[in-house]
Coordinates of C-alpha atoms in Angstrom, one line a residue:
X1 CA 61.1 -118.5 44.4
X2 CA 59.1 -120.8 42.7
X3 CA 59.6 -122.6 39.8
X4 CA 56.5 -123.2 37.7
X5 CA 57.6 -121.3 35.1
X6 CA 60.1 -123.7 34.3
X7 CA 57.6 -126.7 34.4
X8 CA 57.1 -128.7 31.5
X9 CA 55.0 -127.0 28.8
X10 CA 52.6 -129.8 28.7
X11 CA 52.5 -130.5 32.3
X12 CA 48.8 -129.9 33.1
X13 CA 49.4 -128.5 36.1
X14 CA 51.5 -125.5 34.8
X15 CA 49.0 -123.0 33.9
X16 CA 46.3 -125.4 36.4
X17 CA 47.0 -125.4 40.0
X18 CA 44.5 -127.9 41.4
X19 CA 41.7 -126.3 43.2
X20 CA 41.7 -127.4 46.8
X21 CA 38.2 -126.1 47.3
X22 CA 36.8 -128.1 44.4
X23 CA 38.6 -131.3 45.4
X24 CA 37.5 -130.7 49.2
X25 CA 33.5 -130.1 48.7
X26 CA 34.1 -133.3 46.1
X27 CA 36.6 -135.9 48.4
X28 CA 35.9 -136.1 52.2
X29 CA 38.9 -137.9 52.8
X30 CA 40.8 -134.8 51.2
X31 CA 38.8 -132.1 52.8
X32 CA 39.6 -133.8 56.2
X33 CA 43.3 -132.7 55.7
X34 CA 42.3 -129.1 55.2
X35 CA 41.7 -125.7 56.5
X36 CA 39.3 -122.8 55.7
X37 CA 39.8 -118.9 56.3
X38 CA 37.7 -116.4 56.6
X39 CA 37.9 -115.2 53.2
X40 CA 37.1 -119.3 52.0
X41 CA 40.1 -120.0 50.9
X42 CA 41.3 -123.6 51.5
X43 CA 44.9 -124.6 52.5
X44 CA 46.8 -128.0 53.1
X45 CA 49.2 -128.6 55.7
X46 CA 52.2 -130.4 53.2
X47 CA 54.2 -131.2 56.5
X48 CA 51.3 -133.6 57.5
X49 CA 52.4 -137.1 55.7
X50 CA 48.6 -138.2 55.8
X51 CA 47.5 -135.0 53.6
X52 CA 50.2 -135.8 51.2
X53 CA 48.9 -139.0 50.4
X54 CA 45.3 -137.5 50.3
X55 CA 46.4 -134.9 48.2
X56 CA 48.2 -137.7 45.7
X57 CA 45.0 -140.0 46.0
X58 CA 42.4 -137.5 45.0
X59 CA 44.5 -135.7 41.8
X60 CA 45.5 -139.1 40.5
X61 CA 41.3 -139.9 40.7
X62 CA 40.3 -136.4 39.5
X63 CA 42.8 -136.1 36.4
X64 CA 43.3 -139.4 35.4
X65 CA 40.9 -141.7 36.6
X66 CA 43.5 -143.8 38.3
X67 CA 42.2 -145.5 42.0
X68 CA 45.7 -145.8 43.9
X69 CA 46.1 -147.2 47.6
X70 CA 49.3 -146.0 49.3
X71 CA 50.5 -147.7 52.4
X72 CA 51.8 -145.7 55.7
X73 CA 55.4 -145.1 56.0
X74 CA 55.9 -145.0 52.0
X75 CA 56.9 -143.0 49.6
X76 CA 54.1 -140.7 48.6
X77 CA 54.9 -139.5 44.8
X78 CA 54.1 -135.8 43.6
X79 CA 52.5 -135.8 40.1
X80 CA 54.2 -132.2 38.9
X81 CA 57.7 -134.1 39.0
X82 CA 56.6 -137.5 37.8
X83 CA 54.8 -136.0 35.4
X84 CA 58.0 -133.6 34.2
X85 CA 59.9 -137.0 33.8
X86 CA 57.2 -138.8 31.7
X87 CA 57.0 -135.6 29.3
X88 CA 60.9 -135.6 29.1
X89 CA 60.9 -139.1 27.9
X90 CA 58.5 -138.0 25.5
X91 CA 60.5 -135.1 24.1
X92 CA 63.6 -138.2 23.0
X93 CA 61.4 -141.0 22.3
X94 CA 58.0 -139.8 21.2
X95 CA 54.8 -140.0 22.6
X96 CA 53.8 -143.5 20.2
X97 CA 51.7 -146.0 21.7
X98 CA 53.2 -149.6 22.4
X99 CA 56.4 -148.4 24.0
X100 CA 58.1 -151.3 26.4
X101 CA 60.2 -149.3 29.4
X102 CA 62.1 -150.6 32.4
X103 CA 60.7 -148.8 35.5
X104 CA 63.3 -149.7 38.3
X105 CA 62.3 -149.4 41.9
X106 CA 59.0 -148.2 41.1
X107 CA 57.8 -148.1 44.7
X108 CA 54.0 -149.2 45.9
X109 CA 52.1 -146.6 44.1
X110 CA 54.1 -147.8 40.9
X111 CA 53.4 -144.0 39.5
X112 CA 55.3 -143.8 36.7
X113 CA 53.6 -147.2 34.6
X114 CA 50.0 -146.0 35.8
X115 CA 50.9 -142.7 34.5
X116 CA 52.7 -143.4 31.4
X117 CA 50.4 -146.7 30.7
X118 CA 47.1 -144.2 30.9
X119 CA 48.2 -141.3 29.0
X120 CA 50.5 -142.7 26.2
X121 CA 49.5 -146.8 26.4
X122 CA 53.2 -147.7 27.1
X123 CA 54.1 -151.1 28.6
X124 CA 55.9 -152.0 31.7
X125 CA 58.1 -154.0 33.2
X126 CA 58.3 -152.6 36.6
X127 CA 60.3 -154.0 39.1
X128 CA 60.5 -153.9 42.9
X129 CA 62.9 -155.2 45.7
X130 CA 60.6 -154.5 49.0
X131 CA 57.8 -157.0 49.4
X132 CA 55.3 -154.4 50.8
X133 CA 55.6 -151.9 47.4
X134 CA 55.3 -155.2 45.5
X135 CA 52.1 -156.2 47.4
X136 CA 50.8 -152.8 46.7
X137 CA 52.1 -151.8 43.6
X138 CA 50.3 -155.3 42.1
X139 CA 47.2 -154.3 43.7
X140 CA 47.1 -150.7 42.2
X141 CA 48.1 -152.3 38.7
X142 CA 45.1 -154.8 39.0
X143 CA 42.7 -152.4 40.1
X144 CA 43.3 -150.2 37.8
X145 CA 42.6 -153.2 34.8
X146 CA 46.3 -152.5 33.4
X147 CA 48.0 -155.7 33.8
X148 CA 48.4 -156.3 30.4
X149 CA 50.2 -153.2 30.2
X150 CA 52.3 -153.9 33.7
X151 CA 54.1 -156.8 35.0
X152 CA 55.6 -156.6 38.3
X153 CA 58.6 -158.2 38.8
X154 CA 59.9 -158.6 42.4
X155 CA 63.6 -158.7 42.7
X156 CA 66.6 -159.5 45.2
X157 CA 68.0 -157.0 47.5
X158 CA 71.2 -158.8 46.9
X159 CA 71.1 -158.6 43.3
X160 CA 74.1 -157.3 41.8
X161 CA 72.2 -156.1 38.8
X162 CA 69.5 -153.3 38.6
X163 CA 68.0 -154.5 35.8
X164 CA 66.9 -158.4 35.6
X165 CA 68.6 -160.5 33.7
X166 CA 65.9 -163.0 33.0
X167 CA 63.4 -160.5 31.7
X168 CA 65.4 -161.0 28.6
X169 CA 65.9 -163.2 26.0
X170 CA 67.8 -162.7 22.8
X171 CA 65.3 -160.9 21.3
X172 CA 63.9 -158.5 23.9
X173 CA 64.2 -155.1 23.4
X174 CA 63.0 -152.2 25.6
X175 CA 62.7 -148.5 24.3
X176 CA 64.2 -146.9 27.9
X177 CA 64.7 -147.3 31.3
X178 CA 63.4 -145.0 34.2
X179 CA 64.2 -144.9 37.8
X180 CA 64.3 -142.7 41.1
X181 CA 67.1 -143.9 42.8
X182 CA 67.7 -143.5 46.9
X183 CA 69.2 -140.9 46.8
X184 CA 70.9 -141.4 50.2
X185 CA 74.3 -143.4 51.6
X186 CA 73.6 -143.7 55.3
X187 CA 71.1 -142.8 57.4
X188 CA 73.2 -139.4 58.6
X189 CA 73.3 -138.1 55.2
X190 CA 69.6 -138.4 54.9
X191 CA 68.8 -136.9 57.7
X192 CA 70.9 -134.1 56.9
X193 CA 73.8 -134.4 59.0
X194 CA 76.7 -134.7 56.8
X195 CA 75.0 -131.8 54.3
X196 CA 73.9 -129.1 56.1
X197 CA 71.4 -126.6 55.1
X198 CA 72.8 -123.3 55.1
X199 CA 71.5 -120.7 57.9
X200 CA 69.7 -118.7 55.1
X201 CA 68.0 -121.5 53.5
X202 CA 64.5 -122.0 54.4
X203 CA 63.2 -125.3 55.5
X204 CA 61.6 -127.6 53.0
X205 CA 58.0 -127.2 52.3
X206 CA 56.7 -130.5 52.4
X207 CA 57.4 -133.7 54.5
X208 CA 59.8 -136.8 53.6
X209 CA 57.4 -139.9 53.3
X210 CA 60.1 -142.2 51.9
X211 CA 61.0 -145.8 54.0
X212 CA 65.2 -145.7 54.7
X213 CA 64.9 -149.0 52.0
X214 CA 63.6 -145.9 49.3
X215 CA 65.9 -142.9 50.4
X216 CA 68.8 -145.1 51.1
X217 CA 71.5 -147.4 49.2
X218 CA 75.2 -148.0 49.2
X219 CA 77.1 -145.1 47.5
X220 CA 74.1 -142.8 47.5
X221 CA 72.2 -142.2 44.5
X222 CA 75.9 -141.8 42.6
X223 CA 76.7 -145.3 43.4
X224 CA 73.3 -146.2 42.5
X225 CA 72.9 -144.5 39.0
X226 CA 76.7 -145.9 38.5
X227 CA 75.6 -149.3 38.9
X228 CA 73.1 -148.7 35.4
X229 CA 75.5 -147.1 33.7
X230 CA 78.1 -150.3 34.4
X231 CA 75.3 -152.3 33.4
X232 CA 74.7 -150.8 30.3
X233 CA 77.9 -151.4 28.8
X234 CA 76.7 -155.1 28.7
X235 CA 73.0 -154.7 27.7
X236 CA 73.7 -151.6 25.2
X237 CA 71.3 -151.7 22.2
X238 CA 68.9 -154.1 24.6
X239 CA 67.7 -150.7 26.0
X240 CA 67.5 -148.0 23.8
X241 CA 67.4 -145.0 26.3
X242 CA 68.8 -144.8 29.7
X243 CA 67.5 -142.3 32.0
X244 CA 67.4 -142.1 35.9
X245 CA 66.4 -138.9 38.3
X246 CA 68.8 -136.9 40.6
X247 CA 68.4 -135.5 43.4
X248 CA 71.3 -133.4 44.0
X249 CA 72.8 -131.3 41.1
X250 CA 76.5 -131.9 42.5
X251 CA 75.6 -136.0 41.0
X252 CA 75.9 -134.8 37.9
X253 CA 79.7 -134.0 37.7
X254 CA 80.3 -137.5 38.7
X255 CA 78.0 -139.2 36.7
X256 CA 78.9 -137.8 33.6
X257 CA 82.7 -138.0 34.2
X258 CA 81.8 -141.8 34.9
X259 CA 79.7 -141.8 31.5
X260 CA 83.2 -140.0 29.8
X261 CA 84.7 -143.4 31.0
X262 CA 82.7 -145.6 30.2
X263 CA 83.3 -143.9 26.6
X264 CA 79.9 -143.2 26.7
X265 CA 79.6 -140.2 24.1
X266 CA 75.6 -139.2 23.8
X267 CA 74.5 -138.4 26.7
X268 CA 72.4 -135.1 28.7
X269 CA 71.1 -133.8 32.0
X270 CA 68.0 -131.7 32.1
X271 CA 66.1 -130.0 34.8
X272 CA 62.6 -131.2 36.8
X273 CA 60.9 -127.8 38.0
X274 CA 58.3 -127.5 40.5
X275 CA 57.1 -125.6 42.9
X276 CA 60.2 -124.5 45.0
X277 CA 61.9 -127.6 44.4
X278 CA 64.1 -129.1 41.6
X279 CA 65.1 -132.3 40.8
X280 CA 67.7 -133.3 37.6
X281 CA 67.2 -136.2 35.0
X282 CA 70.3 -137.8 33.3
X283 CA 70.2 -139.5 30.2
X284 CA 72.6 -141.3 28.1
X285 CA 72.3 -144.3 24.9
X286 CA 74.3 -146.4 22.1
X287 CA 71.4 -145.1 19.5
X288 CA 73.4 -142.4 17.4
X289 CA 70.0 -141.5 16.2
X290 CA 68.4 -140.3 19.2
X291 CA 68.6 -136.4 19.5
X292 CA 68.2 -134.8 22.9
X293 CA 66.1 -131.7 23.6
X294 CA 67.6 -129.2 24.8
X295 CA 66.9 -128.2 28.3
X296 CA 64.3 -125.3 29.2
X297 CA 65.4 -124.2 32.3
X298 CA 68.9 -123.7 31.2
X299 CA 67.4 -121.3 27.7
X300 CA 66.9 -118.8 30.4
X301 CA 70.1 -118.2 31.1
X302 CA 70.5 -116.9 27.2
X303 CA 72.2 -113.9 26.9
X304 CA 70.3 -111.1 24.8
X305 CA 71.6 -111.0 21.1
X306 CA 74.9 -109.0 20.2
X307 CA 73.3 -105.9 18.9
X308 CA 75.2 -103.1 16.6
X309 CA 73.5 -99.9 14.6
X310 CA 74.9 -100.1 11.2
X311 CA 76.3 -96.7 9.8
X312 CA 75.2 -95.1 7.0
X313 CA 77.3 -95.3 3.7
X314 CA 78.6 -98.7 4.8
X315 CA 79.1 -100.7 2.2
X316 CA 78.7 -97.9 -0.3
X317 CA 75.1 -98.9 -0.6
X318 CA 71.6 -97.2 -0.2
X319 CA 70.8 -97.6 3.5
X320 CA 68.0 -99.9 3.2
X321 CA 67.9 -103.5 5.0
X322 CA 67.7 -105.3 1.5
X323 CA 70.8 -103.8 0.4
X324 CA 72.7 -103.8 3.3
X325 CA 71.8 -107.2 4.2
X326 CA 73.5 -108.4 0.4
X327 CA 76.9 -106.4 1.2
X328 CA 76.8 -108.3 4.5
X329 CA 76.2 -111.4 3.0
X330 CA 79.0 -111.0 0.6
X331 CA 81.6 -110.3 3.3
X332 CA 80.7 -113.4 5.0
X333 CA 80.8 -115.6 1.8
X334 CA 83.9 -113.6 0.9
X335 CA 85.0 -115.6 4.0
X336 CA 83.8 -118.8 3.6
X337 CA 80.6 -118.3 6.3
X338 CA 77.9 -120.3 4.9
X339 CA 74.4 -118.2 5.0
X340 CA 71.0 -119.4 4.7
X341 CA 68.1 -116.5 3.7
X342 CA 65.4 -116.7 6.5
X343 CA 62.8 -114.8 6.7
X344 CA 62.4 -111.6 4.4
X345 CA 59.9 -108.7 4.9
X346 CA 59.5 -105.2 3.7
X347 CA 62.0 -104.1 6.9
X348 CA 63.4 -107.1 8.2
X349 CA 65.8 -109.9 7.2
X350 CA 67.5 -112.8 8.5
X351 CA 70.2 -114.6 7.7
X352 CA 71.3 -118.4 9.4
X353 CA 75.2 -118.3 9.5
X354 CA 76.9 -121.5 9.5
X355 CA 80.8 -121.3 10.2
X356 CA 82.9 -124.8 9.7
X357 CA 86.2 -122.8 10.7
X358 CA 87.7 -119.6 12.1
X359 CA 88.1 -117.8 9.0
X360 CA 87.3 -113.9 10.0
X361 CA 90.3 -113.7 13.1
X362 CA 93.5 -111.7 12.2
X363 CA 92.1 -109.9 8.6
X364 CA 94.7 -107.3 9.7
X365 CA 97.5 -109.2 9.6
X366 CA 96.2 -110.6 6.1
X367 CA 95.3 -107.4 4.8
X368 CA 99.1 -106.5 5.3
X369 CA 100.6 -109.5 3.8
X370 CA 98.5 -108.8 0.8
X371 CA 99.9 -105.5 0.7
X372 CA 103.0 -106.6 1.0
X373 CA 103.4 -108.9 -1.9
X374 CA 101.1 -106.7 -4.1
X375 CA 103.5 -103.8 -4.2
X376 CA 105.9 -104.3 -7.1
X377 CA 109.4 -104.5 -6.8
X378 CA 111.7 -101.8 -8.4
X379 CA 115.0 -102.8 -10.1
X380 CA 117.3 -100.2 -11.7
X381 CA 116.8 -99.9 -15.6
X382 CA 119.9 -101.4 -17.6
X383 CA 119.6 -99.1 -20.6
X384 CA 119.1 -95.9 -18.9
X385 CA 120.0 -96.8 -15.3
X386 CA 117.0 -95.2 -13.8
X387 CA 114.3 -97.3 -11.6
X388 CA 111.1 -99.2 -13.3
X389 CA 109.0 -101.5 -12.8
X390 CA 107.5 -103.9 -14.5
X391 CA 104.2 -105.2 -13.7
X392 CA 102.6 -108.5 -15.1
X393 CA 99.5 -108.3 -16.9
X394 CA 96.6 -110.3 -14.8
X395 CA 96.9 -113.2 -17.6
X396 CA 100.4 -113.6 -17.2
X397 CA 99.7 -114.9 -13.8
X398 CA 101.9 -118.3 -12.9
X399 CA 104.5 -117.4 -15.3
X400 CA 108.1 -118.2 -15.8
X401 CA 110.0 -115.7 -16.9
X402 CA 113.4 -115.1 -17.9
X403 CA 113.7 -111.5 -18.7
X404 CA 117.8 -110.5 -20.1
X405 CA 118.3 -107.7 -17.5
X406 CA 117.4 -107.4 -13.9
X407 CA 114.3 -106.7 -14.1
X408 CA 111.8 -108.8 -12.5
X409 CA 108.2 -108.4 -11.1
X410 CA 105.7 -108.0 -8.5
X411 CA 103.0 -110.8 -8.2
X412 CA 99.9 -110.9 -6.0
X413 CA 99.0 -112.7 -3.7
X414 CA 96.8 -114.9 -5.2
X415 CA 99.0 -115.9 -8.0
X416 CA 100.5 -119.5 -7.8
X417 CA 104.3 -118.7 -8.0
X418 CA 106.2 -121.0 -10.2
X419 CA 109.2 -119.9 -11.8
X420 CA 111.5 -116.4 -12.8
X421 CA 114.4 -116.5 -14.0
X422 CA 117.2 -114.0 -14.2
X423 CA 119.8 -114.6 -16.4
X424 CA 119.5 -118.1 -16.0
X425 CA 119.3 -118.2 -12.4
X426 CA 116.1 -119.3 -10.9
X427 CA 115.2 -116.4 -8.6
X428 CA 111.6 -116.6 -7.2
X429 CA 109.5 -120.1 -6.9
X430 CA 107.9 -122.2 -4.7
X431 CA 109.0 -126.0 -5.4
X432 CA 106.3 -127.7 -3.6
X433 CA 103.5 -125.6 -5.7
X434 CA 105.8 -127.0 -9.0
X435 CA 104.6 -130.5 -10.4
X436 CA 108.0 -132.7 -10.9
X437 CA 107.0 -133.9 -14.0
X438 CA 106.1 -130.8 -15.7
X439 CA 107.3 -129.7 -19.0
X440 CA 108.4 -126.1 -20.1
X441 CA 107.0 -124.7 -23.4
X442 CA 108.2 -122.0 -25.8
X443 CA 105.6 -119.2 -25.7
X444 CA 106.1 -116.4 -28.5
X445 CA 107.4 -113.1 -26.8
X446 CA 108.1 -109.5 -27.6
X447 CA 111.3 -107.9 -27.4
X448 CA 114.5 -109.5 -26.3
X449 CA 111.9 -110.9 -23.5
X450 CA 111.8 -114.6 -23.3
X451 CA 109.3 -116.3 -21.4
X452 CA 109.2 -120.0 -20.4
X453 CA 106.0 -121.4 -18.6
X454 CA 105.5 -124.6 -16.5
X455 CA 102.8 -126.8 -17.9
X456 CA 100.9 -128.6 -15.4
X457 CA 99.9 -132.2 -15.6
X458 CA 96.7 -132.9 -17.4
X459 CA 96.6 -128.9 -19.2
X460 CA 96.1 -129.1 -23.3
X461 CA 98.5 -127.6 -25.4
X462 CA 97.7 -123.5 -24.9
X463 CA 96.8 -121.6 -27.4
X464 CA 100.8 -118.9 -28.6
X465 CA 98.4 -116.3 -29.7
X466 CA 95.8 -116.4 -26.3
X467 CA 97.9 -115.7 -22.6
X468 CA 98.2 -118.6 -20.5
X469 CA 95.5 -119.6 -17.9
X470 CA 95.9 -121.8 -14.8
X471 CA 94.8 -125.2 -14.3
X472 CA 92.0 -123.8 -12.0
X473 CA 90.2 -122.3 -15.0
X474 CA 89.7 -125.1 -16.7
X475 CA 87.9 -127.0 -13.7
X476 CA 84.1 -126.7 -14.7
X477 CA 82.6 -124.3 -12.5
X478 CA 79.2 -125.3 -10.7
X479 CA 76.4 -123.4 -11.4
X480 CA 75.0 -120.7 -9.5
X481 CA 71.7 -121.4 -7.8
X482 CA 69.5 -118.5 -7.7
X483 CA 69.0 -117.7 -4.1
X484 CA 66.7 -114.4 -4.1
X485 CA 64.2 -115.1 -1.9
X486 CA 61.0 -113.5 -2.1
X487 CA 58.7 -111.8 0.7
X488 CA 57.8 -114.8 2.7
X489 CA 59.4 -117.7 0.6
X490 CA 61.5 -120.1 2.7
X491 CA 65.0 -122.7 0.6
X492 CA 65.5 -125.4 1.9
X493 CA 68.4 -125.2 4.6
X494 CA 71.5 -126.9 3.1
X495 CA 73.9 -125.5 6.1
X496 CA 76.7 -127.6 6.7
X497 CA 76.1 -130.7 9.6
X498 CA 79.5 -130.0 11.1
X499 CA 80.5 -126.5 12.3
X500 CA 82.1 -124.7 15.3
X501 CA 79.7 -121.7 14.6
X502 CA 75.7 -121.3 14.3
X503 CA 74.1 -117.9 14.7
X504 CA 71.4 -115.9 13.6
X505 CA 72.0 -112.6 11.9
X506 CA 69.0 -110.1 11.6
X507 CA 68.7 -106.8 10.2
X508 CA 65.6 -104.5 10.8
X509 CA 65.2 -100.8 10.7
X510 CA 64.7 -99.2 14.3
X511 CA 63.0 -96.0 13.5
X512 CA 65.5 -94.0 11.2
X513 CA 68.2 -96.6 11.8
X514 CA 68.9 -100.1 10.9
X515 CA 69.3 -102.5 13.6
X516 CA 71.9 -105.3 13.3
X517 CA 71.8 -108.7 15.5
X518 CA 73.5 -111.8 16.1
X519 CA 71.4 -114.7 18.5
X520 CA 73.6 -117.6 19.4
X521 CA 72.0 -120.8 18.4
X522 CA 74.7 -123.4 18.9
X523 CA 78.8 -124.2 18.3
X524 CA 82.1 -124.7 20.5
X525 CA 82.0 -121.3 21.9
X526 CA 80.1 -118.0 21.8
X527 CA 83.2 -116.0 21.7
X528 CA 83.0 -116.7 18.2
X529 CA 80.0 -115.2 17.3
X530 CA 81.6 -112.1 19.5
X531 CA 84.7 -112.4 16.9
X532 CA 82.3 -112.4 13.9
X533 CA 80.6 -109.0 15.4
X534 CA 83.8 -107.4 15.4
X535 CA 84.6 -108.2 11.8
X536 CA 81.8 -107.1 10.8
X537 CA 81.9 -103.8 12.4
X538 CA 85.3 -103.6 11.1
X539 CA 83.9 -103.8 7.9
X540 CA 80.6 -101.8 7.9
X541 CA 82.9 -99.0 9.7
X542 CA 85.2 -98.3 6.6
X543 CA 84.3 -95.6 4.1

């Protein structure tokens, strides 16, 4: 299967496959590594090391002007993947001319500086433990009139650091950090001995051109990328961005566990796709502010959106998007889901839902509590001896009343209990609610009724001839922004930052029906958008 599809948008040769014809008839060198068929079409032998390199050599001169000698018995880069890693560093950092990076090990063609230094006019340090690359890797630099932009720097094998030490000072500062480790331990593992290829995998395309001093280092390309990520814990803010390639996808486990201990919090993997092979990058920083893509291959994986036909009558409104799309919006702010108005046409509306806790799970169980306490509780009359009820009046809500029967009442739920009293006997209150310092004051009453209420802190002197009102009320309310949004007119989003919830919701009519959906965009788990589906059917499902 290939994997083109997944390349990076702005890889050049996503939608372009080079044209082996073209770059035959134009390099000899190239068209010496080729066949022709009957029908004219040209094909490359990518087991053959030699047409590898030729391949490399005449692509590098035909797309980017760049004149690179490889030696034999070298790694031979392909541009696809180096290019993939260059646009991902682009996607976190920008594509702004003048960026310094760290390219470690970067081999005799020293790819990744010619590349970067040519299409964005980044700077290099690029450093190199094997004498040959370094030979090489200076020459291709010099030819190529970039050594202002590219200083080699040969290290030790025996270095225990990666990155030099002396290419700082106290003021040196480098935007990121690239590499390709080995990504071999021993000699067994590269050849494949240790990891064999299942029966029903097909052989690799293309040849291994790496020297055992490229492919292979103590611990493997886990031991290797572990190494940075010690050594960052020292350097820190000295390089903004760490980022290295993997070759395996089981690496990442371990690195990022290793990252979790290191207390290392911002960090991401992506995916390299090419051709029929993959390759994984790994990223990680001490810059808060840098923001990581997300990763394209993985979007394919996205389910389709949670889809439900909304019923006629729901609501009790005219079945029309518009309409339907405001009772929706009400039960979600009736919950505390914050909603953003996207997009509005004649038959279509969306809606950004922002959740910053579970607030829709167990309605049942709160619907029946609130039933519970709103029914009113039935004492026998003391006159008559028969059953009544007496049932506050919505402004006599927080009272404390001392009524000269037994008579006493129901309150709702939402009411703040504070104090009855029967016969002198506190009967119903909720001390932790009551204010220790509060004062009682005589309120004018009917009958042989007397009624006492508790005056909270901070409350003026109320008003005999008006009822009571909480402390609540008298908090100045914030005004109501206007939030209808006409045909095509975007607010600005002012969803919360924090939240365990984002989704879309979209309504749009579907022939004679309207069409409801929920897209996960992000949060701690996408059984929650599930959840919010399911109160909302609830809902829209009762008449």
């Amino acid at each position: 299967m290939t994997l083109n599809k997944f390349m990076h948008p702005r890889n050049r040769y996503k939608n372009c496959k080079p044209s082996f014809l073209e770059l035959a008839l134009k390099y000899p060198e190239f068209r010496a590594h080729t066949t022709q068929d009957d029908s004219g079409k040209v094909f490359l032998d990518f087991k053959n090391a030699e047409a590898l390199k030729a391949l490399t050599t005449c692509l590098l001169k035909e797309d980017f002007n760049l004149s690179v000698d490889l030696p034999e018995n070298r790694l031979v880069p392909t541009l696809p993947l180096r290019l993939n890693y260059i646009h991902w560093l682009e996607d976190i950092l920008g594509t702004d001319a003048g960026k310094w990076g760290i390219d470690i090990g970067t081999g005799a063609s020293c790819i990744y500086p010619l590349l970067a230094a040519t299409m964005n006019k980044w700077k290099f340090l690029a450093t190199e433990a094997d004498p040959e690359n370094v030979f090489y890797a200076t020459n291709n630099v010099k030819n190529n009139g970039l050594q202002d932009e590219i200083h080699v720097h040969q290290v030790s094998r025996d270095d225990v650091l990666i990155v030099p030490t002396n290419a700082f000072n106290q003021t040196t500062k480098f935007d990121f950090c690239m590499c390709n480790p080995p990504f071999f331990a021993d000699h067994m593992e590269a050849q494949a001995m240790t990891k064999t290829r299942s029966v029903d995998r097909p052989e690799a395309g293309s040849v291994s051109t790496a020297s055992p001093q490229e492919c292979i280092a103590q611990g493997g390309e886990v031991g290797f990328i572990r190494q940075m990520i010690e050594e960052s814990t020292v350097l820190r803010e000295k390089i903004r961005l760490y980022t290295s390639m993997v070759g395996k996808k089981s690496s990442l486990t371990q690195l990022k566990e290793e990252l979790r201990q290191q207390k290392i919090v911002n960090f991401t993997s992506t995916e390299f796709c090419q051709g029929k092979t993959m390759r994984w990058g790994i990223a990680w920083t001490y810059d808060q502010t840098i923001i990581f893509p997300r990763s394209m291959f993985e979007s394919r994986k996205e389910k389709p959106p949670l889809q439900f036909v909304v019923p006629r009558g729901a609501g009790g409104v005219e079945y029309q998007v518009h309409e339907i799309a405001a009772h929706i919006r009400g039960l979600l702010e009736s919950i505390k889901v914050h909603c953003y108005q996207g997009k509005k046409a004649k038959s279509y509306s969306s809606l950004t839902l922002t959740a910053v806790e579970n607030t829709w799970c167990h309605q049942r169980r709160l619907r029946r509590q609130q039933r519970n306490i709103e029914e009113p509780v039935i004492y026998p009359s003391q006159d008559t001896g028969h059953s009544s009820a007496h049932v506050l009046d919505p402004s006599d809500t927080g009272h404390s009343i001392n009524i000269n029967g037994k008579q006493t009442v129901g309150l709702k739920e939402s009411v703040k209990y504070q104090d009855i009293k029967l016969n002198g006997k506190r009967t119903l209150n909720e001390p932790d609610r009551i204010p220790p310092n509060s004062k009682k004051i005589k309120v004018k009453s009917t009958g042989s009724d007397k009624i006492e209420q508790e005056e909270k802190p901070g409350i003026e002197q109320i008003n005999e001839e008006k009822p009571p009102i909480l402390q609540a009320e008298l908090q100045p309310q914030p005004t109501q922004k206007n939030t209808t949004v006409e045909a095509g007119e975007i607010l600005s989003d002012t969803s919360p930052k924090d939240y365990i919830l984002k989704c879309v919701l979209r309504l749009k009519r579907s022939e004679e029906q309207v069409l409801l959906e929920l897209e996960w965009l992000d949060g701690s788990s996408r059984e929650l958008m599930h959840q919010v589906m399911t109160f909302l059917k609830n809902k829209l499902v009762q008449r």
